[in-house]
mmCIF file of C-alpha atoms in Angstrom:
data_model
loop_
_atom_site.group_PDB
_atom_site.id
_atom_site.type_symbol
_atom_site.label_atom_id
_atom_site.label_comp_id
_atom_site.label_asym_id
_atom_site.label_seq_id
_atom_site.Cartn_x
_atom_site.Cartn_y
_atom_site.Cartn_z
ATOM 1 C CA MET N 240 -5.060 21.499 -13.335
ATOM 2 C CA ALA N 241 -5.848 24.807 -11.353
ATOM 3 C CA LYS N 242 -3.030 26.987 -9.900
ATOM 4 C CA GLY N 243 -4.165 26.162 -6.350
ATOM 5 C CA ALA N 244 -4.370 22.455 -7.104
ATOM 6 C CA GLU N 245 -0.903 22.594 -8.707
ATOM 7 C CA THR N 246 0.720 24.196 -5.539
ATOM 8 C CA ARG N 247 -1.150 21.584 -3.279
ATOM 9 C CA GLN N 248 0.282 18.814 -5.324
ATOM 10 C CA ALA N 249 3.695 20.373 -5.217
ATOM 11 C CA ILE N 250 3.602 20.836 -1.488
ATOM 12 C CA LEU N 251 2.300 17.066 -1.116
ATOM 13 C CA GLU N 252 5.166 15.748 -3.436
ATOM 14 C CA ALA N 253 7.717 17.707 -1.562
ATOM 15 C CA ALA N 254 6.397 16.506 1.645
ATOM 16 C CA ILE N 255 6.615 12.833 0.554
ATOM 17 C CA VAL N 256 10.446 13.152 -0.275
ATOM 18 C CA ARG N 257 11.309 15.013 2.641
ATOM 19 C CA PHE N 258 9.322 12.818 5.139
ATOM 20 C CA GLY N 259 10.597 9.959 3.286
ATOM 21 C CA ARG N 260 14.033 11.003 3.407
ATOM 22 C CA ASP N 261 14.364 12.702 6.890
ATOM 23 C CA GLY N 262 11.233 11.390 8.675
ATOM 24 C CA TYR N 263 8.366 13.279 10.563
ATOM 25 C CA ARG N 264 10.493 14.655 13.519
ATOM 26 C CA ALA N 265 13.449 15.918 11.671
ATOM 27 C CA THR N 266 11.328 17.702 9.114
ATOM 28 C CA SER N 267 9.780 21.104 8.995
ATOM 29 C CA VAL N 268 6.827 22.362 7.215
ATOM 30 C CA ALA N 269 9.339 25.494 6.180
ATOM 31 C CA ASP N 270 11.514 22.726 4.850
ATOM 32 C CA ILE N 271 8.705 21.365 2.546
ATOM 33 C CA ALA N 272 7.824 24.613 1.461
ATOM 34 C CA ARG N 273 11.123 25.533 0.205
ATOM 35 C CA ASP N 274 11.453 22.193 -1.306
ATOM 36 C CA ALA N 275 8.068 23.039 -3.402
ATOM 37 C CA SER N 276 9.296 26.520 -3.955
ATOM 38 C CA VAL N 277 6.232 28.111 -2.308
ATOM 39 C CA SER N 278 6.313 30.705 0.583
ATOM 40 C CA GLY N 279 6.874 29.301 4.193
ATOM 41 C CA THR N 280 3.217 29.723 4.884
ATOM 42 C CA ALA N 281 1.604 28.454 1.829
ATOM 43 C CA ALA N 282 1.359 24.651 3.080
ATOM 44 C CA TYR N 283 -1.166 26.152 5.906
ATOM 45 C CA ALA N 284 -3.397 27.243 3.203
ATOM 46 C CA TYR N 285 -4.029 23.563 2.138
ATOM 47 C CA PHE N 286 -2.974 21.552 5.325
ATOM 48 C CA ALA N 287 -3.874 22.591 8.816
ATOM 49 C CA ASP N 288 -0.776 21.715 10.288
ATOM 50 C CA LYS N 289 2.419 19.541 10.182
ATOM 51 C CA GLU N 290 0.499 16.318 11.170
ATOM 52 C CA ALA N 291 -2.344 16.966 8.633
ATOM 53 C CA LEU N 292 0.576 17.379 5.958
ATOM 54 C CA PHE N 293 2.300 14.352 7.209
ATOM 55 C CA LEU N 294 -0.922 11.977 7.222
ATOM 56 C CA ALA N 295 -1.813 13.482 3.522
ATOM 57 C CA ALA N 296 1.707 12.520 2.394
ATOM 58 C CA ILE N 297 1.476 9.023 3.989
ATOM 59 C CA ASP N 298 -2.102 8.631 2.253
ATOM 60 C CA GLU N 299 -0.884 9.926 -1.087
ATOM 61 C CA ASP N 300 2.501 7.602 -1.410
ATOM 62 C CA ALA N 301 0.702 4.508 -0.077
ATOM 63 C CA ALA N 302 -1.872 4.936 -2.895
ATOM 64 C CA ALA N 303 0.802 4.938 -5.375
ATOM 65 C CA VAL N 304 2.085 1.655 -4.050
ATOM 66 C CA ILE N 305 -1.332 0.078 -3.876
ATOM 67 C CA HIS N 306 -2.525 1.547 -7.436
ATOM 68 C CA GLU N 307 0.592 -0.537 -8.989
ATOM 69 C CA GLY N 308 -0.530 -3.442 -7.146
ATOM 70 C CA LEU N 309 -4.304 -2.951 -8.243
ATOM 71 C CA SER N 310 -2.879 -2.925 -11.900
ATOM 72 C CA THR N 311 -1.899 -6.377 -11.536
ATOM 73 C CA ILE N 312 -5.238 -7.303 -10.481
ATOM 74 C CA PHE N 313 -7.124 -5.660 -13.140
ATOM 75 C CA GLU N 314 -4.816 -5.912 -16.197
ATOM 76 C CA GLU N 315 -3.753 -9.242 -15.633
ATOM 77 C CA THR N 316 -7.183 -10.653 -15.458
ATOM 78 C CA GLY N 317 -6.238 -14.291 -16.772
ATOM 79 C CA ARG N 318 -3.137 -14.959 -14.658
ATOM 80 C CA PRO N 319 -3.990 -17.991 -12.114
ATOM 81 C CA ASP N 320 -1.328 -16.546 -9.997
ATOM 82 C CA TRP N 321 -2.353 -13.197 -9.363
ATOM 83 C CA ARG N 322 -1.929 -13.098 -5.690
ATOM 84 C CA GLN N 323 1.916 -13.772 -6.129
ATOM 85 C CA ALA N 324 2.068 -11.119 -8.901
ATOM 86 C CA LEU N 325 0.382 -8.529 -6.676
ATOM 87 C CA LEU N 326 2.819 -9.487 -3.680
ATOM 88 C CA PHE N 327 5.757 -8.965 -5.865
ATOM 89 C CA THR N 328 4.340 -5.940 -7.705
ATOM 90 C CA LEU N 329 3.964 -4.506 -4.187
ATOM 91 C CA VAL N 330 7.440 -5.435 -2.924
ATOM 92 C CA GLY N 331 8.755 -3.593 -5.858
ATOM 93 C CA ALA N 332 6.656 -0.613 -5.618
ATOM 94 C CA VAL N 333 7.567 -0.160 -2.042
ATOM 95 C CA GLU N 334 11.305 0.002 -2.890
ATOM 96 C CA ARG N 335 10.473 3.056 -4.945
ATOM 97 C CA HIS N 336 8.456 4.673 -2.236
ATOM 98 C CA PRO N 337 10.779 5.787 0.682
ATOM 99 C CA LEU N 338 7.893 7.184 3.044
ATOM 100 C CA ALA N 339 5.823 4.204 2.642
ATOM 101 C CA GLN N 340 8.896 2.283 3.078
ATOM 102 C CA ARG N 341 9.588 4.157 6.601
ATOM 103 C CA LEU N 342 5.920 3.278 7.636
ATOM 104 C CA LEU N 343 6.386 -0.473 6.980
ATOM 105 C CA ALA N 344 9.759 -0.367 8.588
ATOM 106 C CA GLY N 345 8.311 1.242 11.762
ATOM 107 C CA LEU N 346 10.389 4.198 11.729
ATOM 108 C CA GLU N 347 7.294 6.336 12.495
ATOM 109 C CA PRO N 348 6.082 4.304 15.360
ATOM 110 C CA GLU N 349 3.279 7.143 16.067
ATOM 111 C CA VAL N 350 1.520 6.411 12.789
ATOM 112 C CA THR N 351 2.566 2.579 11.927
ATOM 113 C CA ALA N 352 -0.693 1.221 13.273
ATOM 114 C CA ARG N 353 -2.492 3.961 10.633
ATOM 115 C CA VAL N 354 -1.160 1.714 7.765
ATOM 116 C CA LEU N 355 -4.510 -0.256 8.279
ATOM 117 C CA GLU N 356 -6.667 2.725 7.759
ATOM 118 C CA ILE N 357 -5.104 4.090 4.531
ATOM 119 C CA PRO N 358 -8.149 4.506 2.009
ATOM 120 C CA ALA N 359 -6.352 3.002 -0.652
ATOM 121 C CA LEU N 360 -6.093 -0.186 1.179
ATOM 122 C CA ASN N 361 -9.980 -0.299 1.023
ATOM 123 C CA GLU N 362 -9.761 -0.322 -2.815
ATOM 124 C CA LEU N 363 -7.238 -3.105 -2.612
ATOM 125 C CA ARG N 364 -9.501 -5.253 -0.351
ATOM 126 C CA LYS N 365 -12.562 -4.840 -2.723
ATOM 127 C CA ALA N 366 -10.636 -5.619 -5.593
ATOM 128 C CA CYS N 367 -9.176 -8.752 -4.198
ATOM 129 C CA ALA N 368 -12.803 -9.652 -3.087
ATOM 130 C CA GLU N 369 -14.104 -8.962 -6.560
ATOM 131 C CA ARG N 370 -11.451 -11.152 -8.347
ATOM 132 C CA LEU N 371 -12.021 -13.934 -5.954
ATOM 133 C CA ALA N 372 -15.975 -13.691 -6.569
ATOM 134 C CA SER N 373 -15.393 -13.615 -10.261
ATOM 135 C CA GLU N 374 -12.995 -16.928 -10.101
ATOM 136 C CA GLN N 375 -16.047 -18.303 -7.910
ATOM 137 C CA LEU N 376 -17.974 -17.749 -10.990
ATOM 138 C CA ALA N 377 -15.672 -19.263 -13.246
ATOM 139 C CA GLY N 378 -15.452 -22.277 -11.068
ATOM 140 C CA THR N 379 -11.788 -21.928 -10.338
ATOM 141 C CA VAL N 380 -11.922 -20.784 -6.622
ATOM 142 C CA ARG N 381 -14.082 -22.758 -3.972
ATOM 143 C CA HIS N 382 -17.514 -21.639 -3.730
ATOM 144 C CA ASP N 383 -17.858 -22.112 0.139
ATOM 145 C CA ILE N 384 -15.687 -19.195 0.957
ATOM 146 C CA ASP N 385 -16.503 -15.638 1.576
ATOM 147 C CA PRO N 386 -14.782 -13.853 -0.986
ATOM 148 C CA THR N 387 -14.653 -10.263 0.995
ATOM 149 C CA VAL N 388 -13.211 -12.199 4.212
ATOM 150 C CA ILE N 389 -10.708 -13.851 2.263
ATOM 151 C CA GLY N 390 -9.741 -10.850 0.168
ATOM 152 C CA ASN N 391 -9.392 -8.833 3.587
ATOM 153 C CA GLY N 392 -7.341 -11.839 4.866
ATOM 154 C CA ILE N 393 -5.059 -11.859 1.769
ATOM 155 C CA VAL N 394 -4.511 -7.901 2.091
ATOM 156 C CA ALA N 395 -3.616 -8.477 5.861
ATOM 157 C CA MET N 396 -1.053 -11.298 5.056
ATOM 158 C CA MET N 397 0.467 -8.842 2.200
ATOM 159 C CA LEU N 398 0.822 -6.092 4.462
ATOM 160 C CA SER N 399 2.573 -8.454 7.074
ATOM 161 C CA LEU N 400 4.915 -9.950 4.311
ATOM 162 C CA LEU N 401 5.602 -6.101 3.271
ATOM 163 C CA MET N 402 6.699 -5.348 6.646
ATOM 164 C CA SER N 403 8.686 -8.243 6.683
ATOM 165 C CA VAL N 404 10.522 -7.650 3.494
ATOM 166 C CA VAL N 405 11.135 -4.149 4.429
ATOM 167 C CA GLN N 406 12.491 -4.742 7.944
ATOM 168 C CA LEU N 407 14.358 -7.987 7.063
ATOM 169 C CA GLY N 408 15.177 -8.037 3.525
ATOM 170 C CA THR N 409 13.865 -10.132 0.554
ATOM 171 C CA GLU N 410 16.038 -12.801 1.574
ATOM 172 C CA ALA N 411 14.665 -13.400 4.759
ATOM 173 C CA ALA N 412 11.114 -13.036 3.703
ATOM 174 C CA GLY N 413 11.726 -14.836 0.101
ATOM 175 C CA ALA N 414 12.488 -18.245 2.293
ATOM 176 C CA TYR N 415 8.825 -18.166 3.118
ATOM 177 C CA ALA N 416 7.380 -17.436 -0.345
ATOM 178 C CA ASP N 417 6.403 -21.088 -1.122
ATOM 179 C CA ASP N 418 4.748 -21.462 2.171
ATOM 180 C CA VAL N 419 2.638 -18.398 1.549
ATOM 181 C CA ALA N 420 1.852 -19.450 -1.930
ATOM 182 C CA ALA N 421 0.833 -22.756 -0.310
ATOM 183 C CA VAL N 422 -1.460 -21.179 2.051
ATOM 184 C CA PHE N 423 -3.186 -19.022 -0.676
ATOM 185 C CA GLU N 424 -3.972 -22.211 -2.528
ATOM 186 C CA ALA N 425 -5.084 -24.110 0.122
ATOM 187 C CA ALA N 426 -7.583 -21.536 1.168
ATOM 188 C CA LEU N 427 -8.813 -21.220 -2.474
ATOM 189 C CA ASP N 428 -8.534 -24.573 -3.673
ATOM 190 C CA ARG N 429 -11.723 -25.528 -5.763
ATOM 191 C CA THR N 430 -12.264 -28.815 -3.656
ATOM 192 C CA PRO N 431 -14.021 -28.067 -0.427
ATOM 193 C CA PRO N 432 -12.526 -29.456 2.708
ATOM 194 C CA SER N 433 -14.265 -32.556 3.757
#
């Protein structure tokens, strides 16, 4: 990795930790630069301002969470309950990513809506749709559903569940786990509705 890329990555990693711990308002670019062991102005060579650094940190941290979930979809291809495994993987990943946790908890209200625009979510939506399409070909999922629409719905439901888990705790959200699984199965059951 080139020196510039290493410096940018060090700043980004420091930003993820600092914003995750202290939040946007309580964090300065100077704090992040100090944490990254670079000069106070070095961050501005890579990020236009504090907001740009914050958004890049959000995207990077959320991508790390989502990539853990993607590994569930791609590495466990024979698993029939991949949607449940994906959800549990994402819940576990969020617990290890305080910045993603802050966002899902609504502690950064100015950017909470941006959760839906995180670039890595498009990868997750696409992966869910591809997995559903392959299951349609295998005859394990209904042929009369649109895998893209259902994949997008799965991701939307998972985001809602992640927000619930972060805000209410796993015990509160866990009470509805069987109901959510039933909704997934009913939507995907091989027998088309009459």
